[in-house]
Short mmCIF file of C-alpha atoms in Angstrom, two decimals:
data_model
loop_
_atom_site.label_atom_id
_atom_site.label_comp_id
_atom_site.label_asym_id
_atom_site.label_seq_id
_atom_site.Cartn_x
_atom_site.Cartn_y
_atom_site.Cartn_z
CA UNK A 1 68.93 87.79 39.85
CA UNK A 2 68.69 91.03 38.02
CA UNK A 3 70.97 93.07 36.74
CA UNK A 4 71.52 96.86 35.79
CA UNK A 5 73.67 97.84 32.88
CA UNK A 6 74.97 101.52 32.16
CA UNK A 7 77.37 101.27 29.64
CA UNK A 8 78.58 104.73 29.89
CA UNK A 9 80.81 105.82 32.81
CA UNK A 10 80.88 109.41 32.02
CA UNK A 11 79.58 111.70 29.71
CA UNK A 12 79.90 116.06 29.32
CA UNK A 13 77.82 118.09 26.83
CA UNK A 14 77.81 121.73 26.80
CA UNK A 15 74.83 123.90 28.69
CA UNK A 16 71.27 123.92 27.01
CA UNK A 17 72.14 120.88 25.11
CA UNK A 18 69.88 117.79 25.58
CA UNK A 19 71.54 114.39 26.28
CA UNK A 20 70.86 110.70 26.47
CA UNK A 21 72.09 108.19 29.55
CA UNK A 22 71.49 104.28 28.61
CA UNK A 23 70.41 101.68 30.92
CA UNK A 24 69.71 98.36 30.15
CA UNK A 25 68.17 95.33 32.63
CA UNK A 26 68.13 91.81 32.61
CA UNK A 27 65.25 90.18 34.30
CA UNK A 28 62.36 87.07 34.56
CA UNK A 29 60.20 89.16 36.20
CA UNK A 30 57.39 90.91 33.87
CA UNK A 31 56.05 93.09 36.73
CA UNK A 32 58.25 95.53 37.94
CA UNK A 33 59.52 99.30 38.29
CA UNK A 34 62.45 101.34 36.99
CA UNK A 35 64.14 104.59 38.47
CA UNK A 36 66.49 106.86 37.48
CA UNK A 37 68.59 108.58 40.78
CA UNK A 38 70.65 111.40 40.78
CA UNK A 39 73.68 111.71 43.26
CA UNK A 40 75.60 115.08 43.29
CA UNK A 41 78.33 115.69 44.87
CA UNK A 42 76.26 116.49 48.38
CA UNK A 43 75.79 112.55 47.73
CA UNK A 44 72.33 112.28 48.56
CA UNK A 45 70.18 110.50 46.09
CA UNK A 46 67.61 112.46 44.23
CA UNK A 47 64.68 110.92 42.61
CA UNK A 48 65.04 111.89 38.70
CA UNK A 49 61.75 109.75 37.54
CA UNK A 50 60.18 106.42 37.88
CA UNK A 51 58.44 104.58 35.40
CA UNK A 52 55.96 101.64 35.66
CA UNK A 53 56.28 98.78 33.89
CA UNK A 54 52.92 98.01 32.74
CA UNK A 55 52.75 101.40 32.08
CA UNK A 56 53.84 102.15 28.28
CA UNK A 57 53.77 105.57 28.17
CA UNK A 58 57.16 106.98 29.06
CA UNK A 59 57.58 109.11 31.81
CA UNK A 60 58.17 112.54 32.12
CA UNK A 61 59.09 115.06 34.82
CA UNK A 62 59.89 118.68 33.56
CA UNK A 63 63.01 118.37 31.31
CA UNK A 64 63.34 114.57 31.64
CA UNK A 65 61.95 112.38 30.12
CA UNK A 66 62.50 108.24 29.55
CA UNK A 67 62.53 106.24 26.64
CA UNK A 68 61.16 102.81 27.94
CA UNK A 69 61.70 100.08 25.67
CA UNK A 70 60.19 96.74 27.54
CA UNK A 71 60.94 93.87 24.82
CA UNK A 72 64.56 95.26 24.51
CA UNK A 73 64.73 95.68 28.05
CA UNK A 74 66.20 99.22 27.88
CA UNK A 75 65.23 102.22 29.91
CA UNK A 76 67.12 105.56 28.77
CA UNK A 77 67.05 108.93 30.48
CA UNK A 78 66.66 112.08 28.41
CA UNK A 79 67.70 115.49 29.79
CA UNK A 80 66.42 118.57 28.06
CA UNK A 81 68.05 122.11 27.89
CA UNK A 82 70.54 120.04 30.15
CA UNK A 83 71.40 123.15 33.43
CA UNK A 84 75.02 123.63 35.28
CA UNK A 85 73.16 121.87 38.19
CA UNK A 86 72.58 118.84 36.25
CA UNK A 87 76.20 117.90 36.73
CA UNK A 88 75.75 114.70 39.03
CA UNK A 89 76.17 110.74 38.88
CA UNK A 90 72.86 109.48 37.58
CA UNK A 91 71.98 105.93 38.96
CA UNK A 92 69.52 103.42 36.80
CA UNK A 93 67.26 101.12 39.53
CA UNK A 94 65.28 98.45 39.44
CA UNK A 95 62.82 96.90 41.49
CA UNK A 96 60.49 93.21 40.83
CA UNK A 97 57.15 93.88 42.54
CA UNK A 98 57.26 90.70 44.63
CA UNK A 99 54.57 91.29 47.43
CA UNK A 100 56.81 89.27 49.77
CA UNK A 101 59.99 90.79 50.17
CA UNK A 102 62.70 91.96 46.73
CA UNK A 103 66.16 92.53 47.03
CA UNK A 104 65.76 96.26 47.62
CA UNK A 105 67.18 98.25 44.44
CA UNK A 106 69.66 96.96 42.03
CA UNK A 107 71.54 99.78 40.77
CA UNK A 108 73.98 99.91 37.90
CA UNK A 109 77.44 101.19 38.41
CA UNK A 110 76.31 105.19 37.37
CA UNK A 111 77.02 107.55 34.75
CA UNK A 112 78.75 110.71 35.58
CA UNK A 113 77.34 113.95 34.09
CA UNK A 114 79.24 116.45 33.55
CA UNK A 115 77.99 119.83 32.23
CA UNK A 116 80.14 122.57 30.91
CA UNK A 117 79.48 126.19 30.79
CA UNK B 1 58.54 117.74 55.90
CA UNK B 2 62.18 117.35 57.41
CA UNK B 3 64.03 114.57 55.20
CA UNK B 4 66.02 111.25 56.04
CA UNK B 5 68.44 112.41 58.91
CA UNK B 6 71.43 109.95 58.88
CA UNK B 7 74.10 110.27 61.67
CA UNK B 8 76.71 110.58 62.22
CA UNK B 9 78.14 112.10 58.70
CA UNK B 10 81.44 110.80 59.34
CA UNK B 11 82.83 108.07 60.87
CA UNK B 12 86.49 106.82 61.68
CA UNK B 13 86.99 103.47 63.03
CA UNK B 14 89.69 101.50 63.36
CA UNK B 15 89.84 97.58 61.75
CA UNK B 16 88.27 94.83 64.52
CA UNK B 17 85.86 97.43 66.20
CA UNK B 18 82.46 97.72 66.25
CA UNK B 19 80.08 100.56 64.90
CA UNK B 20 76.49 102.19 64.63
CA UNK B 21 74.98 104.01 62.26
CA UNK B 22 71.35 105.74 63.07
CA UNK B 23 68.96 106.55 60.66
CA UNK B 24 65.81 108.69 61.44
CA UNK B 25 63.18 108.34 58.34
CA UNK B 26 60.52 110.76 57.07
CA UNK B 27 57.92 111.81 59.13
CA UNK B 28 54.98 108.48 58.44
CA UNK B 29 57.52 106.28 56.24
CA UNK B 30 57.38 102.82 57.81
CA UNK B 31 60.10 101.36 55.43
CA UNK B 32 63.70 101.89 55.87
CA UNK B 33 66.81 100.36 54.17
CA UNK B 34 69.97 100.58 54.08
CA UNK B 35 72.63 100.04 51.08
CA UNK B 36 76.71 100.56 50.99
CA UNK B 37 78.06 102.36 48.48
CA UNK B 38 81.74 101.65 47.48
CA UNK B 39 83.66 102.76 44.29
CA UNK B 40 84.36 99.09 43.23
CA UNK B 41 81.16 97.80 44.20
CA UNK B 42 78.73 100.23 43.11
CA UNK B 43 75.56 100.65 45.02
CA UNK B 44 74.79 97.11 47.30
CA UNK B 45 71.54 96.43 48.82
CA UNK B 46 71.57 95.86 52.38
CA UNK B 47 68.67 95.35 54.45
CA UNK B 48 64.93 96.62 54.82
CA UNK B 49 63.14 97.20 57.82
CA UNK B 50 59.02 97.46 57.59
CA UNK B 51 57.30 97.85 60.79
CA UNK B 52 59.83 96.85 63.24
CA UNK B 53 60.90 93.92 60.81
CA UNK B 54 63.14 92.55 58.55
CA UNK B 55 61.85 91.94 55.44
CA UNK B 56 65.43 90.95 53.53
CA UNK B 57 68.61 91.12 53.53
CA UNK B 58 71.18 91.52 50.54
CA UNK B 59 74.32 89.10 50.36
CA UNK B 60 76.38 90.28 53.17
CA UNK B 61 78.46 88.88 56.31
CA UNK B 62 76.49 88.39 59.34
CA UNK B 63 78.72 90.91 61.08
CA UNK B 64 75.87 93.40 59.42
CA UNK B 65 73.02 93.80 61.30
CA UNK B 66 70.38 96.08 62.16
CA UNK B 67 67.16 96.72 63.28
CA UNK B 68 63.96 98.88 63.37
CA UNK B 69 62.25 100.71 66.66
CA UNK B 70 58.30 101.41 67.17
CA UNK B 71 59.17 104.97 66.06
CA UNK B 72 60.79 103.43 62.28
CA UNK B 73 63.79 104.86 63.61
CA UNK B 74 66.66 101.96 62.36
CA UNK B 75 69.76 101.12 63.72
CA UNK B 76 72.79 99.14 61.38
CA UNK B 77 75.59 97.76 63.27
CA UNK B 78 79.25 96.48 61.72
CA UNK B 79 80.95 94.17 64.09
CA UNK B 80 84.23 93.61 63.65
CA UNK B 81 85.10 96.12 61.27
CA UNK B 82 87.57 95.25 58.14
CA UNK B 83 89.33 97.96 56.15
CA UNK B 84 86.85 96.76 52.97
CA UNK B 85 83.95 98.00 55.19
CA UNK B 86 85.17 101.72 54.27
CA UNK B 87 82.39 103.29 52.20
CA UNK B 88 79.22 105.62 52.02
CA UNK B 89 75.82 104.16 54.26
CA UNK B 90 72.96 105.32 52.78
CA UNK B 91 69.49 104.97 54.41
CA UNK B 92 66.40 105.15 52.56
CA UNK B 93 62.71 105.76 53.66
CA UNK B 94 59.25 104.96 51.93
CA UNK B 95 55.73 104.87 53.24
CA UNK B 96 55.34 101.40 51.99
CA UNK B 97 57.88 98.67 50.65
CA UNK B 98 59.13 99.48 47.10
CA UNK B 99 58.69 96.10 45.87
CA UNK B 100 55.31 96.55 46.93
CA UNK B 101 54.53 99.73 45.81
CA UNK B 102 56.79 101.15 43.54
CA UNK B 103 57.31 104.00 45.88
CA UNK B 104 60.80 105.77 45.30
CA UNK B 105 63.36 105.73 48.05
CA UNK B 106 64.03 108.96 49.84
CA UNK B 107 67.84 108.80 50.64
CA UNK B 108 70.00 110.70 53.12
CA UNK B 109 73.25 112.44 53.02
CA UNK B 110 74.64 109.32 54.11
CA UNK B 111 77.52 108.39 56.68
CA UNK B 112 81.25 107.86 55.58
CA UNK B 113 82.70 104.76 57.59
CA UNK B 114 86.57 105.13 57.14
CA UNK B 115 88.33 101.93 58.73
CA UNK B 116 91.64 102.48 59.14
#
């Protein structure tokens, strides 16, 4: 079974400031894919940015970016110029491609953002 | 493109009754599935639906159910509700399995089951 790990249950930086959420994953699998999810307080999940892994170039969408470490099994999120409406939980996922049917998403238990004027 | 429509938003039942959830995915995604979030538990996989089907199921009680119509509209269903069944139902779309794919999840606003 997999699991998710984020070690950090909340975090708050000031505006314009860039910040780092951790996520680490245990697996057997060597083919799979890794998400980061954003919930705010509308709760609806938001897509942050996916990563491959087979890919090892890190992903990047706007002001996010990942640092994908496969050996150490670590996938951190990087927010740039971090925004008021960045405040959210942020959810690590992970997927196995199987083929045949996966387990849906394992999540780890979320970081909460905070973001102060 | 409307998004995933989940209904009802809220939701108060009381403990040994039965309840449905609809979800309604985005317009061409095939996949739908379902996870409960609780503050203890996290985020729990619960079942996926691909054409009509189910293609797993995460570790719950058979009192969960659901199921999938020729439109990929899906259906869950809690039988027998307990007060630990209390939480947010999310519903997530995808043109094509994510374990398949690696397509991300399109979530709704999800529905709030409150057994009392």
């Amino acid at each position: 079974a997999q699991t998710v790990t984020q070690s950090q249950p909340e975090m708050s930086v000031q505006e314009a400031e860039t910040v780092t959420l951790s996520c680490t994953y245990d697996t057997s699998e060597n083919n799979y894919y890794l998400f980061w999810y954003k919930q705010p307080p509308s709760r609806q999940m938001i897509l942050v940015i996916r990563q491959e892994a087979y890919k090892q170039q890190n992903a990047t969408e706007n002001r996010f970016s990942v640092n994908f470490q496969k050996a150490a099994k670590s996938f951190s999120l990087k927010i740039s110029d971090s925004q008021l409406g960045d405040t959210a939980m942020y959810f690590c996922a992970f997927t196995a491609y199987s083929g045949g049917g996966a387990d849906g998403l394992t999540f780890g238990k979320g970081t909460h953002l905070i973001i102060q004027p | 493109k409307a998004g995933v429509t989940q209904t009802p938003r809220y939701l108060i039942k009381t403990r040994g009754q039965q309840v449905t959830l609809s979800c309604s995915p985005i317009s061409g995604h095939r996949s739908v599935s379902w996870y409960q979030q609780t503050p203890g538990q996290g985020l729990q996989f619960l079942f996926e639906y691909f054409s009509e089907t189910q293609r797993n199921k995460g570790n719950f009680p058979g009192r969960f159910s659901g199921r999938q119509f020729s439109n990929s509209r899906s259906e869950m269903n809690v039988s027998t509700l307990e007060l630990g069944d209390s939480a947010l139902y999310l519903c997530a779309s995808s043109f094509l399995p994510g374990d398949v794919s690696g397509s991300p999840l399109h979530f709704g606003n999800g529905t709030r089951l409150t057994v009392t």
